[in-house]
mmCIF file with all atom_site columns, C-alpha atoms in Angstrom:
data_model
loop_
_atom_site.group_PDB
_atom_site.id
_atom_site.type_symbol
_atom_site.label_atom_id
_atom_site.label_alt_id
_atom_site.label_comp_id
_atom_site.label_asym_id
_atom_site.label_entity_id
_atom_site.label_seq_id
_atom_site.pdbx_PDB_ins_code
_atom_site.Cartn_x
_atom_site.Cartn_y
_atom_site.Cartn_z
_atom_site.occupancy
_atom_site.B_iso_or_equiv
_atom_site.pdbx_formal_charge
_atom_site.auth_seq_id
_atom_site.auth_comp_id
_atom_site.auth_asym_id
_atom_site.auth_atom_id
_atom_site.pdbx_PDB_model_num
ATOM 1   C CA . MET A 1 1   ? 0.000   0.000   0.000   1.00 97.00 ? 128 MET A CA 1
ATOM 2   C CA . VAL A 1 2   ? 1.476   3.329   -1.037  1.00 97.00 ? 129 VAL A CA 1
ATOM 3   C CA . ALA A 1 3   ? 0.133   6.775   -0.187  1.00 97.00 ? 130 ALA A CA 1
ATOM 4   C CA . PHE A 1 4   ? 1.262   9.692   -2.352  1.00 95.00 ? 131 PHE A CA 1
ATOM 5   C CA . THR A 1 5   ? 1.115   12.824  -0.199  1.00 95.00 ? 132 THR A CA 1
ATOM 6   C CA . ALA A 1 6   ? 2.522   16.313  0.286   1.00 93.00 ? 133 ALA A CA 1
ATOM 7   C CA . PRO A 1 7   ? 3.053   18.409  3.443   1.00 92.00 ? 134 PRO A CA 1
ATOM 8   C CA . TRP A 1 8   ? 0.817   21.235  2.200   1.00 92.00 ? 135 TRP A CA 1
ATOM 9   C CA . CYS A 1 9   ? -2.144  18.891  1.544   1.00 95.00 ? 136 CYS A CA 1
ATOM 10  C CA . LYS A 1 10  ? -4.635  19.109  4.443   1.00 97.00 ? 137 LYS A CA 1
ATOM 11  C CA . TYR A 1 11  ? -6.343  15.863  3.422   1.00 97.00 ? 138 TYR A CA 1
ATOM 12  C CA . CYS A 1 12  ? -2.969  14.137  3.570   1.00 97.00 ? 139 CYS A CA 1
ATOM 13  C CA . GLN A 1 13  ? -2.498  15.367  7.130   1.00 97.00 ? 140 GLN A CA 1
ATOM 14  C CA . GLN A 1 14  ? -5.881  13.881  8.009   1.00 98.00 ? 141 GLN A CA 1
ATOM 15  C CA . LEU A 1 15  ? -4.828  10.570  6.472   1.00 98.00 ? 142 LEU A CA 1
ATOM 16  C CA . PHE A 1 16  ? -1.541  10.213  8.364   1.00 98.00 ? 143 PHE A CA 1
ATOM 17  C CA . PRO A 1 17  ? -2.984  9.082   11.756  1.00 98.00 ? 144 PRO A CA 1
ATOM 18  C CA . VAL A 1 18  ? -5.077  6.419   10.019  1.00 98.00 ? 145 VAL A CA 1
ATOM 19  C CA . TRP A 1 19  ? -2.105  5.337   7.899   1.00 98.00 ? 146 TRP A CA 1
ATOM 20  C CA . ARG A 1 20  ? 0.126   5.010   10.964  1.00 98.00 ? 147 ARG A CA 1
ATOM 21  C CA . LYS A 1 21  ? -2.475  2.920   12.793  1.00 98.00 ? 148 LYS A CA 1
ATOM 22  C CA . LEU A 1 22  ? -2.790  0.568   9.837   1.00 99.00 ? 149 LEU A CA 1
ATOM 23  C CA . ALA A 1 23  ? 0.973   0.175   9.505   1.00 98.00 ? 150 ALA A CA 1
ATOM 24  C CA . ASN A 1 24  ? 2.146   0.253   13.114  1.00 97.00 ? 151 ASN A CA 1
ATOM 25  C CA . SER A 1 25  ? -0.781  -1.258  14.981  1.00 97.00 ? 152 SER A CA 1
ATOM 26  C CA . ILE A 1 26  ? -3.375  -3.222  13.040  1.00 98.00 ? 153 ILE A CA 1
ATOM 27  C CA . PHE A 1 27  ? -1.113  -4.908  10.459  1.00 98.00 ? 154 PHE A CA 1
ATOM 28  C CA . ARG A 1 28  ? 2.189   -4.694  12.342  1.00 96.00 ? 155 ARG A CA 1
ATOM 29  C CA . ASN A 1 29  ? 2.562   -8.490  12.318  1.00 93.00 ? 156 ASN A CA 1
ATOM 30  C CA . ASP A 1 30  ? 1.706   -8.913  8.633   1.00 96.00 ? 157 ASP A CA 1
ATOM 31  C CA . ASN A 1 31  ? 4.840   -7.452  7.032   1.00 93.00 ? 158 ASN A CA 1
ATOM 32  C CA . GLU A 1 32  ? 5.323   -10.518 4.867   1.00 92.00 ? 159 GLU A CA 1
ATOM 33  C CA . THR A 1 33  ? 1.895   -9.929  3.337   1.00 93.00 ? 160 THR A CA 1
ATOM 34  C CA . VAL A 1 34  ? 1.373   -6.172  3.226   1.00 96.00 ? 161 VAL A CA 1
ATOM 35  C CA . ARG A 1 35  ? 3.511   -3.098  3.871   1.00 97.00 ? 162 ARG A CA 1
ATOM 36  C CA . PHE A 1 36  ? 2.675   0.582   4.014   1.00 98.00 ? 163 PHE A CA 1
ATOM 37  C CA . ALA A 1 37  ? 4.728   3.355   2.462   1.00 96.00 ? 164 ALA A CA 1
ATOM 38  C CA . ASN A 1 38  ? 4.418   7.083   1.934   1.00 95.00 ? 165 ASN A CA 1
ATOM 39  C CA . VAL A 1 39  ? 5.805   8.902   -1.112  1.00 93.00 ? 166 VAL A CA 1
ATOM 40  C CA . ASN A 1 40  ? 6.451   12.568  -0.414  1.00 90.00 ? 167 ASN A CA 1
ATOM 41  C CA . LEU A 1 41  ? 5.586   14.784  -3.388  1.00 91.00 ? 168 LEU A CA 1
ATOM 42  C CA . SER A 1 42  ? 6.812   17.987  -1.769  1.00 85.00 ? 169 SER A CA 1
ATOM 43  C CA . ASP A 1 43  ? 8.944   20.623  -3.476  1.00 76.00 ? 170 ASP A CA 1
ATOM 44  C CA . GLU A 1 44  ? 12.010  19.150  -1.757  1.00 77.00 ? 171 GLU A CA 1
ATOM 45  C CA . ASN A 1 45  ? 11.492  16.015  -3.838  1.00 74.00 ? 172 ASN A CA 1
ATOM 46  C CA . LYS A 1 46  ? 10.837  18.031  -6.999  1.00 71.00 ? 173 LYS A CA 1
ATOM 47  C CA . ALA A 1 47  ? 13.318  16.140  -9.173  1.00 74.00 ? 174 ALA A CA 1
ATOM 48  C CA . ASN A 1 48  ? 11.285  12.942  -8.870  1.00 80.00 ? 175 ASN A CA 1
ATOM 49  C CA . VAL A 1 49  ? 7.761   14.347  -8.624  1.00 84.00 ? 176 VAL A CA 1
ATOM 50  C CA . ALA A 1 50  ? 7.076   14.659  -12.361 1.00 81.00 ? 177 ALA A CA 1
ATOM 51  C CA . LYS A 1 51  ? 8.290   11.118  -13.031 1.00 84.00 ? 178 LYS A CA 1
ATOM 52  C CA . ILE A 1 52  ? 6.227   9.646   -10.178 1.00 83.00 ? 179 ILE A CA 1
ATOM 53  C CA . VAL A 1 53  ? 3.092   11.566  -11.115 1.00 84.00 ? 180 VAL A CA 1
ATOM 54  C CA . GLY A 1 54  ? 3.377   10.476  -14.737 1.00 85.00 ? 181 GLY A CA 1
ATOM 55  C CA . GLN A 1 55  ? 4.200   6.849   -14.011 1.00 86.00 ? 182 GLN A CA 1
ATOM 56  C CA . PHE A 1 56  ? 1.383   6.247   -11.543 1.00 87.00 ? 183 PHE A CA 1
ATOM 57  C CA . GLY A 1 57  ? -1.178  8.763   -12.770 1.00 87.00 ? 184 GLY A CA 1
ATOM 58  C CA . VAL A 1 58  ? -1.306  10.741  -9.548  1.00 90.00 ? 185 VAL A CA 1
ATOM 59  C CA . ALA A 1 59  ? -3.814  13.523  -10.184 1.00 88.00 ? 186 ALA A CA 1
ATOM 60  C CA . LEU A 1 60  ? -5.116  14.245  -6.688  1.00 92.00 ? 187 LEU A CA 1
ATOM 61  C CA . LEU A 1 61  ? -3.620  14.117  -3.220  1.00 94.00 ? 188 LEU A CA 1
ATOM 62  C CA . PRO A 1 62  ? -3.620  11.925  -1.355  1.00 97.00 ? 189 PRO A CA 1
ATOM 63  C CA . THR A 1 63  ? -3.597  9.091   -3.874  1.00 96.00 ? 190 THR A CA 1
ATOM 64  C CA . ILE A 1 64  ? -3.530  5.571   -2.451  1.00 98.00 ? 191 ILE A CA 1
ATOM 65  C CA . LEU A 1 65  ? -2.493  2.584   -4.557  1.00 97.00 ? 192 LEU A CA 1
ATOM 66  C CA . TYR A 1 66  ? -2.287  -1.104  -3.718  1.00 97.00 ? 193 TYR A CA 1
ATOM 67  C CA . PHE A 1 67  ? 0.550   -2.951  -5.460  1.00 94.00 ? 194 PHE A CA 1
ATOM 68  C CA . ASP A 1 68  ? 0.042   -6.705  -5.786  1.00 90.00 ? 195 ASP A CA 1
ATOM 69  C CA . PRO A 1 69  ? 3.148   -8.362  -7.284  1.00 82.00 ? 196 PRO A CA 1
ATOM 70  C CA . GLN A 1 70  ? 1.112   -11.419 -8.286  1.00 77.00 ? 197 GLN A CA 1
ATOM 71  C CA . LYS A 1 71  ? -1.653  -9.575  -10.105 1.00 77.00 ? 198 LYS A CA 1
ATOM 72  C CA . LEU A 1 72  ? -1.426  -9.342  -13.894 1.00 72.00 ? 199 LEU A CA 1
ATOM 73  C CA . ASP A 1 73  ? -3.855  -7.474  -16.111 1.00 76.00 ? 200 ASP A CA 1
ATOM 74  C CA . GLU A 1 74  ? -5.155  -9.118  -19.286 1.00 76.00 ? 201 GLU A CA 1
ATOM 75  C CA . ASP A 1 75  ? -2.374  -7.497  -21.316 1.00 77.00 ? 202 ASP A CA 1
ATOM 76  C CA . GLY A 1 76  ? 0.245   -9.077  -19.067 1.00 73.00 ? 203 GLY A CA 1
ATOM 77  C CA . LEU A 1 77  ? 1.195   -5.837  -17.306 1.00 77.00 ? 204 LEU A CA 1
ATOM 78  C CA . LYS A 1 78  ? 1.243   -5.255  -13.570 1.00 82.00 ? 205 LYS A CA 1
ATOM 79  C CA . ARG A 1 79  ? -0.817  -2.262  -12.502 1.00 87.00 ? 206 ARG A CA 1
ATOM 80  C CA . PRO A 1 80  ? -1.673  -1.095  -8.999  1.00 92.00 ? 207 PRO A CA 1
ATOM 81  C CA . THR A 1 81  ? -5.243  -1.048  -7.718  1.00 94.00 ? 208 THR A CA 1
ATOM 82  C CA . PRO A 1 82  ? -6.397  2.487   -6.830  1.00 95.00 ? 209 PRO A CA 1
ATOM 83  C CA . TYR A 1 83  ? -8.214  3.105   -3.570  1.00 97.00 ? 210 TYR A CA 1
ATOM 84  C CA . THR A 1 84  ? -11.308 5.208   -4.259  1.00 96.00 ? 211 THR A CA 1
ATOM 85  C CA . GLU A 1 85  ? -13.398 5.058   -1.071  1.00 97.00 ? 212 GLU A CA 1
ATOM 86  C CA . GLU A 1 86  ? -13.485 7.372   1.939   1.00 97.00 ? 213 GLU A CA 1
ATOM 87  C CA . ARG A 1 87  ? -10.093 7.683   3.603   1.00 97.00 ? 214 ARG A CA 1
ATOM 88  C CA . ASP A 1 88  ? -11.292 6.588   7.034   1.00 98.00 ? 215 ASP A CA 1
ATOM 89  C CA . LEU A 1 89  ? -10.092 3.636   9.084   1.00 98.00 ? 216 LEU A CA 1
ATOM 90  C CA . GLU A 1 90  ? -13.146 1.453   8.498   1.00 98.00 ? 217 GLU A CA 1
ATOM 91  C CA . ASN A 1 91  ? -13.007 1.635   4.707   1.00 98.00 ? 218 ASN A CA 1
ATOM 92  C CA . LEU A 1 92  ? -9.228  1.399   4.429   1.00 99.00 ? 219 LEU A CA 1
ATOM 93  C CA . LEU A 1 93  ? -9.211  -1.597  6.773   1.00 98.00 ? 220 LEU A CA 1
ATOM 94  C CA . LEU A 1 94  ? -11.806 -3.338  4.621   1.00 98.00 ? 221 LEU A CA 1
ATOM 95  C CA . PHE A 1 95  ? -9.803  -2.585  1.460   1.00 98.00 ? 222 PHE A CA 1
ATOM 96  C CA . VAL A 1 96  ? -6.559  -3.974  2.887   1.00 97.00 ? 223 VAL A CA 1
ATOM 97  C CA . ASN A 1 97  ? -8.240  -7.114  4.204   1.00 96.00 ? 224 ASN A CA 1
ATOM 98  C CA . GLU A 1 98  ? -9.942  -7.818  0.877   1.00 93.00 ? 225 GLU A CA 1
ATOM 99  C CA . ASN A 1 99  ? -6.918  -7.164  -1.329  1.00 92.00 ? 226 ASN A CA 1
ATOM 100 C CA . ALA A 1 100 ? -4.196  -8.669  0.854   1.00 92.00 ? 227 ALA A CA 1
ATOM 101 C CA . GLY A 1 101 ? -6.267  -11.688 1.907   1.00 90.00 ? 228 GLY A CA 1
ATOM 102 C CA . LEU A 1 102 ? -6.108  -10.761 5.592   1.00 95.00 ? 229 LEU A CA 1
ATOM 103 C CA . SER A 1 103 ? -8.723  -10.768 8.350   1.00 96.00 ? 230 SER A CA 1
ATOM 104 C CA . ARG A 1 104 ? -7.967  -8.134  10.990  1.00 98.00 ? 231 ARG A CA 1
ATOM 105 C CA . ASN A 1 105 ? -10.326 -5.918  12.939  1.00 98.00 ? 232 ASN A CA 1
ATOM 106 C CA . ALA A 1 106 ? -9.653  -2.340  14.048  1.00 98.00 ? 233 ALA A CA 1
ATOM 107 C CA . ASP A 1 107 ? -7.859  -3.607  17.174  1.00 96.00 ? 234 ASP A CA 1
ATOM 108 C CA . GLY A 1 108 ? -5.460  -5.713  15.121  1.00 96.00 ? 235 GLY A CA 1
ATOM 109 C CA . GLU A 1 109 ? -7.044  -8.974  16.273  1.00 95.00 ? 236 GLU A CA 1
ATOM 110 C CA . LEU A 1 110 ? -7.964  -11.725 13.850  1.00 97.00 ? 237 LEU A CA 1
ATOM 111 C CA . THR A 1 111 ? -11.618 -11.959 12.877  1.00 97.00 ? 238 THR A CA 1
ATOM 112 C CA . GLN A 1 112 ? -13.598 -15.214 12.920  1.00 96.00 ? 239 GLN A CA 1
ATOM 113 C CA . GLU A 1 113 ? -12.931 -15.595 9.184   1.00 95.00 ? 240 GLU A CA 1
ATOM 114 C CA . ALA A 1 114 ? -9.146  -15.784 9.611   1.00 96.00 ? 241 ALA A CA 1
ATOM 115 C CA . GLY A 1 115 ? -7.536  -19.074 8.617   1.00 96.00 ? 242 GLY A CA 1
ATOM 116 C CA . ARG A 1 116 ? -10.646 -20.492 7.029   1.00 96.00 ? 243 ARG A CA 1
ATOM 117 C CA . ILE A 1 117 ? -11.270 -21.834 3.529   1.00 94.00 ? 244 ILE A CA 1
ATOM 118 C CA . GLN A 1 118 ? -15.035 -21.743 3.164   1.00 92.00 ? 245 GLN A CA 1
ATOM 119 C CA . HIS A 1 119 ? -15.593 -24.535 0.661   1.00 91.00 ? 246 HIS A CA 1
ATOM 120 C CA . LEU A 1 120 ? -13.496 -26.861 2.832   1.00 92.00 ? 247 LEU A CA 1
ATOM 121 C CA . ASP A 1 121 ? -15.517 -25.875 5.912   1.00 94.00 ? 248 ASP A CA 1
ATOM 122 C CA . GLU A 1 122 ? -18.722 -26.796 4.118   1.00 92.00 ? 249 GLU A CA 1
ATOM 123 C CA . ALA A 1 123 ? -17.368 -30.078 2.754   1.00 89.00 ? 250 ALA A CA 1
ATOM 124 C CA . ILE A 1 124 ? -15.991 -31.220 6.117   1.00 90.00 ? 251 ILE A CA 1
ATOM 125 C CA . ARG A 1 125 ? -19.184 -30.320 7.977   1.00 88.00 ? 252 ARG A CA 1
ATOM 126 C CA . ALA A 1 126 ? -21.192 -32.393 5.523   1.00 85.00 ? 253 ALA A CA 1
ATOM 127 C CA . ALA A 1 127 ? -18.799 -35.344 5.554   1.00 78.00 ? 254 ALA A CA 1
ATOM 128 C CA . LYS A 1 128 ? -19.383 -38.620 7.318   1.00 69.00 ? 255 LYS A CA 1
ATOM 129 C CA . LYS A 1 129 ? -16.631 -40.895 8.589   1.00 63.00 ? 256 LYS A CA 1
ATOM 130 C CA . GLU A 1 130 ? -17.041 -43.289 5.678   1.00 64.00 ? 257 GLU A CA 1
ATOM 131 C CA . ASN A 1 131 ? -16.811 -40.682 2.887   1.00 74.00 ? 258 ASN A CA 1
ATOM 132 C CA . VAL A 1 132 ? -13.985 -38.382 3.978   1.00 83.00 ? 259 VAL A CA 1
ATOM 133 C CA . SER A 1 133 ? -11.654 -39.891 1.367   1.00 84.00 ? 260 SER A CA 1
ATOM 134 C CA . ALA A 1 134 ? -12.997 -37.415 -1.205  1.00 85.00 ? 261 ALA A CA 1
ATOM 135 C CA . ILE A 1 135 ? -12.019 -34.502 1.040   1.00 87.00 ? 262 ILE A CA 1
ATOM 136 C CA . ILE A 1 136 ? -8.583  -36.009 1.664   1.00 87.00 ? 263 ILE A CA 1
ATOM 137 C CA . ASN A 1 137 ? -8.089  -36.229 -2.102  1.00 88.00 ? 264 ASN A CA 1
ATOM 138 C CA . GLU A 1 138 ? -9.299  -32.641 -2.523  1.00 87.00 ? 265 GLU A CA 1
ATOM 139 C CA . LEU A 1 139 ? -6.853  -31.389 0.118   1.00 90.00 ? 266 LEU A CA 1
ATOM 140 C CA . SER A 1 140 ? -4.002  -33.244 -1.564  1.00 89.00 ? 267 SER A CA 1
ATOM 141 C CA . ALA A 1 141 ? -4.913  -31.838 -4.977  1.00 89.00 ? 268 ALA A CA 1
ATOM 142 C CA . LEU A 1 142 ? -5.253  -28.330 -3.559  1.00 89.00 ? 269 LEU A CA 1
ATOM 143 C CA . SER A 1 143 ? -1.835  -28.516 -1.889  1.00 89.00 ? 270 SER A CA 1
ATOM 144 C CA . GLU A 1 144 ? -0.215  -29.696 -5.118  1.00 90.00 ? 271 GLU A CA 1
ATOM 145 C CA . SER A 1 145 ? -1.956  -26.990 -7.137  1.00 88.00 ? 272 SER A CA 1
ATOM 146 C CA . VAL A 1 146 ? -0.787  -24.269 -4.738  1.00 86.00 ? 273 VAL A CA 1
ATOM 147 C CA . LEU A 1 147 ? 2.800   -25.516 -4.964  1.00 85.00 ? 274 LEU A CA 1
ATOM 148 C CA . ARG A 1 148 ? 2.673   -25.798 -8.745  1.00 87.00 ? 275 ARG A CA 1
ATOM 149 C CA . ASN A 1 149 ? 0.735   -22.670 -9.684  1.00 83.00 ? 276 ASN A CA 1
ATOM 150 C CA . GLY A 1 150 ? 0.736   -20.387 -6.647  1.00 81.00 ? 277 GLY A CA 1
ATOM 151 C CA . LYS A 1 151 ? -2.256  -18.965 -4.823  1.00 82.00 ? 278 LYS A CA 1
ATOM 152 C CA . GLY A 1 152 ? -2.631  -16.066 -7.262  1.00 76.00 ? 279 GLY A CA 1
ATOM 153 C CA . ALA A 1 153 ? -3.398  -18.377 -10.178 1.00 76.00 ? 280 ALA A CA 1
ATOM 154 C CA . LEU A 1 154 ? -6.018  -20.243 -8.149  1.00 80.00 ? 281 LEU A CA 1
ATOM 155 C CA . VAL A 1 155 ? -7.699  -16.975 -7.209  1.00 77.00 ? 282 VAL A CA 1
ATOM 156 C CA . GLU A 1 156 ? -7.677  -15.908 -10.862 1.00 75.00 ? 283 GLU A CA 1
ATOM 157 C CA . ASN A 1 157 ? -9.374  -19.194 -11.797 1.00 75.00 ? 284 ASN A CA 1
ATOM 158 C CA . ALA A 1 158 ? -11.934 -18.809 -8.986  1.00 70.00 ? 285 ALA A CA 1
ATOM 159 C CA . GLU A 1 159 ? -10.662 -21.977 -7.281  1.00 78.00 ? 286 GLU A CA 1
ATOM 160 C CA . LEU A 1 160 ? -9.841  -19.949 -4.165  1.00 81.00 ? 287 LEU A CA 1
ATOM 161 C CA . TRP A 1 161 ? -10.790 -16.576 -2.750  1.00 79.00 ? 288 TRP A CA 1
ATOM 162 C CA . ALA A 1 162 ? -8.113  -14.011 -1.994  1.00 76.00 ? 289 ALA A CA 1
ATOM 163 C CA . LYS A 1 163 ? -8.948  -14.228 1.716   1.00 80.00 ? 290 LYS A CA 1
ATOM 164 C CA . ASN A 1 164 ? -8.492  -18.025 1.828   1.00 88.00 ? 291 ASN A CA 1
ATOM 165 C CA . ASP A 1 165 ? -5.509  -18.900 4.032   1.00 90.00 ? 292 ASP A CA 1
ATOM 166 C CA . ILE A 1 166 ? -3.537  -21.616 2.259   1.00 91.00 ? 293 ILE A CA 1
ATOM 167 C CA . SER A 1 167 ? -1.156  -21.912 5.228   1.00 92.00 ? 294 SER A CA 1
ATOM 168 C CA . MET A 1 168 ? -3.957  -23.710 7.103   1.00 95.00 ? 295 MET A CA 1
ATOM 169 C CA . ILE A 1 169 ? -4.428  -26.504 4.543   1.00 94.00 ? 296 ILE A CA 1
ATOM 170 C CA . PRO A 1 170 ? -2.271  -28.884 6.677   1.00 94.00 ? 297 PRO A CA 1
ATOM 171 C CA . TYR A 1 171 ? -4.487  -28.217 9.693   1.00 96.00 ? 298 TYR A CA 1
ATOM 172 C CA . TYR A 1 172 ? -7.577  -29.012 7.654   1.00 95.00 ? 299 TYR A CA 1
ATOM 173 C CA . GLY A 1 173 ? -5.812  -32.253 6.767   1.00 94.00 ? 300 GLY A CA 1
ATOM 174 C CA . LYS A 1 174 ? -5.256  -33.030 10.440  1.00 94.00 ? 301 LYS A CA 1
ATOM 175 C CA . LEU A 1 175 ? -8.922  -32.402 11.239  1.00 94.00 ? 302 LEU A CA 1
ATOM 176 C CA . VAL A 1 176 ? -10.076 -34.637 8.385   1.00 93.00 ? 303 VAL A CA 1
ATOM 177 C CA . ALA A 1 177 ? -7.687  -37.390 9.506   1.00 92.00 ? 304 ALA A CA 1
ATOM 178 C CA . LYS A 1 178 ? -9.226  -37.305 12.989  1.00 92.00 ? 305 LYS A CA 1
ATOM 179 C CA . ILE A 1 179 ? -12.712 -37.561 11.497  1.00 89.00 ? 306 ILE A CA 1
ATOM 180 C CA . ALA A 1 180 ? -11.626 -40.489 9.317   1.00 89.00 ? 307 ALA A CA 1
ATOM 181 C CA . ALA A 1 181 ? -10.176 -42.242 12.372  1.00 90.00 ? 308 ALA A CA 1
ATOM 182 C CA . GLY A 1 182 ? -13.510 -41.944 14.161  1.00 88.00 ? 309 GLY A CA 1
ATOM 183 C CA . ASP A 1 183 ? -12.280 -39.533 16.840  1.00 88.00 ? 310 ASP A CA 1
ATOM 184 C CA . ALA A 1 184 ? -15.657 -37.878 17.369  1.00 84.00 ? 311 ALA A CA 1
ATOM 185 C CA . GLN A 1 185 ? -14.534 -35.857 20.401  1.00 93.00 ? 312 GLN A CA 1
ATOM 186 C CA . TYR A 1 186 ? -11.355 -34.415 18.900  1.00 94.00 ? 313 TYR A CA 1
ATOM 187 C CA . ALA A 1 187 ? -12.808 -31.127 17.666  1.00 95.00 ? 314 ALA A CA 1
ATOM 188 C CA . GLU A 1 188 ? -14.611 -30.284 20.912  1.00 96.00 ? 315 GLU A CA 1
ATOM 189 C CA . LYS A 1 189 ? -11.612 -31.179 23.084  1.00 97.00 ? 316 LYS A CA 1
ATOM 190 C CA . GLU A 1 190 ? -9.125  -29.360 20.871  1.00 97.00 ? 317 GLU A CA 1
ATOM 191 C CA . LEU A 1 191 ? -11.316 -26.263 20.719  1.00 98.00 ? 318 LEU A CA 1
ATOM 192 C CA . ALA A 1 192 ? -11.618 -26.181 24.514  1.00 98.00 ? 319 ALA A CA 1
ATOM 193 C CA . ARG A 1 193 ? -7.835  -26.608 24.861  1.00 97.00 ? 320 ARG A CA 1
ATOM 194 C CA . MET A 1 194 ? -7.036  -23.821 22.397  1.00 96.00 ? 321 MET A CA 1
ATOM 195 C CA . GLU A 1 195 ? -9.496  -21.433 24.030  1.00 96.00 ? 322 GLU A CA 1
ATOM 196 C CA . ARG A 1 196 ? -8.022  -22.132 27.485  1.00 96.00 ? 323 ARG A CA 1
ATOM 197 C CA . ILE A 1 197 ? -4.521  -21.353 26.245  1.00 94.00 ? 324 ILE A CA 1
ATOM 198 C CA . LEU A 1 198 ? -5.636  -18.130 24.569  1.00 94.00 ? 325 LEU A CA 1
ATOM 199 C CA . ALA A 1 199 ? -7.603  -17.034 27.628  1.00 93.00 ? 326 ALA A CA 1
ATOM 200 C CA . LYS A 1 200 ? -4.746  -17.649 30.079  1.00 92.00 ? 327 LYS A CA 1
ATOM 201 C CA . ASN A 1 201 ? -1.606  -16.950 28.064  1.00 87.00 ? 328 ASN A CA 1
ATOM 202 C CA . LYS A 1 202 ? -2.639  -14.628 25.225  1.00 82.00 ? 329 LYS A CA 1
ATOM 203 C CA . ARG A 1 203 ? -0.327  -11.786 26.269  1.00 83.00 ? 330 ARG A CA 1
ATOM 204 C CA . ASP A 1 204 ? 2.642   -14.119 26.742  1.00 89.00 ? 331 ASP A CA 1
ATOM 205 C CA . LEU A 1 205 ? 2.369   -15.773 23.341  1.00 91.00 ? 332 LEU A CA 1
ATOM 206 C CA . GLU A 1 206 ? 4.331   -14.515 20.361  1.00 93.00 ? 333 GLU A CA 1
ATOM 207 C CA . ALA A 1 207 ? 2.129   -12.832 17.775  1.00 92.00 ? 334 ALA A CA 1
ATOM 208 C CA . SER A 1 208 ? 2.603   -15.604 15.207  1.00 92.00 ? 335 SER A CA 1
ATOM 209 C CA . ALA A 1 209 ? 1.739   -18.331 17.733  1.00 94.00 ? 336 ALA A CA 1
ATOM 210 C CA . ARG A 1 210 ? -1.313  -16.419 18.929  1.00 95.00 ? 337 ARG A CA 1
ATOM 211 C CA . ASP A 1 211 ? -2.543  -15.929 15.377  1.00 96.00 ? 338 ASP A CA 1
ATOM 212 C CA . TYR A 1 212 ? -2.026  -19.594 14.532  1.00 96.00 ? 339 TYR A CA 1
ATOM 213 C CA . MET A 1 213 ? -4.020  -20.688 17.566  1.00 96.00 ? 340 MET A CA 1
ATOM 214 C CA . GLN A 1 214 ? -6.836  -18.294 16.723  1.00 97.00 ? 341 GLN A CA 1
ATOM 215 C CA . LYS A 1 215 ? -6.977  -19.632 13.175  1.00 97.00 ? 342 LYS A CA 1
ATOM 216 C CA . ARG A 1 216 ? -7.281  -23.184 14.511  1.00 98.00 ? 343 ARG A CA 1
ATOM 217 C CA . VAL A 1 217 ? -10.059 -22.038 16.828  1.00 98.00 ? 344 VAL A CA 1
ATOM 218 C CA . ASN A 1 218 ? -11.872 -20.494 13.859  1.00 98.00 ? 345 ASN A CA 1
ATOM 219 C CA . ILE A 1 219 ? -11.614 -23.681 11.793  1.00 97.00 ? 346 ILE A CA 1
ATOM 220 C CA . LEU A 1 220 ? -12.831 -25.858 14.656  1.00 97.00 ? 347 LEU A CA 1
ATOM 221 C CA . LYS A 1 221 ? -15.743 -23.532 15.372  1.00 97.00 ? 348 LYS A CA 1
ATOM 222 C CA . ALA A 1 222 ? -16.730 -23.561 11.712  1.00 96.00 ? 349 ALA A CA 1
ATOM 223 C CA . TYR A 1 223 ? -16.683 -27.361 11.721  1.00 95.00 ? 350 TYR A CA 1
ATOM 224 C CA . LEU A 1 224 ? -18.731 -27.538 14.927  1.00 95.00 ? 351 LEU A CA 1
ATOM 225 C CA . GLY A 1 225 ? -21.162 -24.866 13.747  1.00 93.00 ? 352 GLY A CA 1
ATOM 226 C CA . LYS A 1 226 ? -20.339 -22.474 16.587  1.00 91.00 ? 353 LYS A CA 1
#
């Protein structure tokens, strides 16, 4: 995410607190997925202003663009996605979540959608012990397709949504294996265990560990219909 701003622009000054909260608070643990930058178009940077304005079509300030390195237009070129909504926290948060495939709320916590792949949730909920082999095969095929083609290609082909978290495919596999083995109590027990850990030790856990646990909780709740 890049904001093109200038010191004399009052709307840019209004944007800065929101921009800092997005970068330094809400998405501070998602640097591998999304980063926030500011390009200063002030007179001090005059030598580069004309080039930047021409290259990215900056006509108004602030201009906000989302650069997705995996997105290709039909002509094979990579172009940023312009942000055109109100420049408030709620709308910018929604835009980042949708485009970066993240699921954060305004406090930086994961939402109940984080970690989930909806069509897998639905298939696993509907599965019986004796017919989980189809889901196991689907998980295997999905893993191979991600490795071979990348998530971006699967999103382009409507096989996945941008918000689907492919890092949780192995955990879906673990859940399906438990169902296939006839462990009917696994999901309830595991959910209770994860929620106890989060309730007691949330502040002591590293951000990545906390997020991973919350994603597992979300998947288990989706399976159990909670």
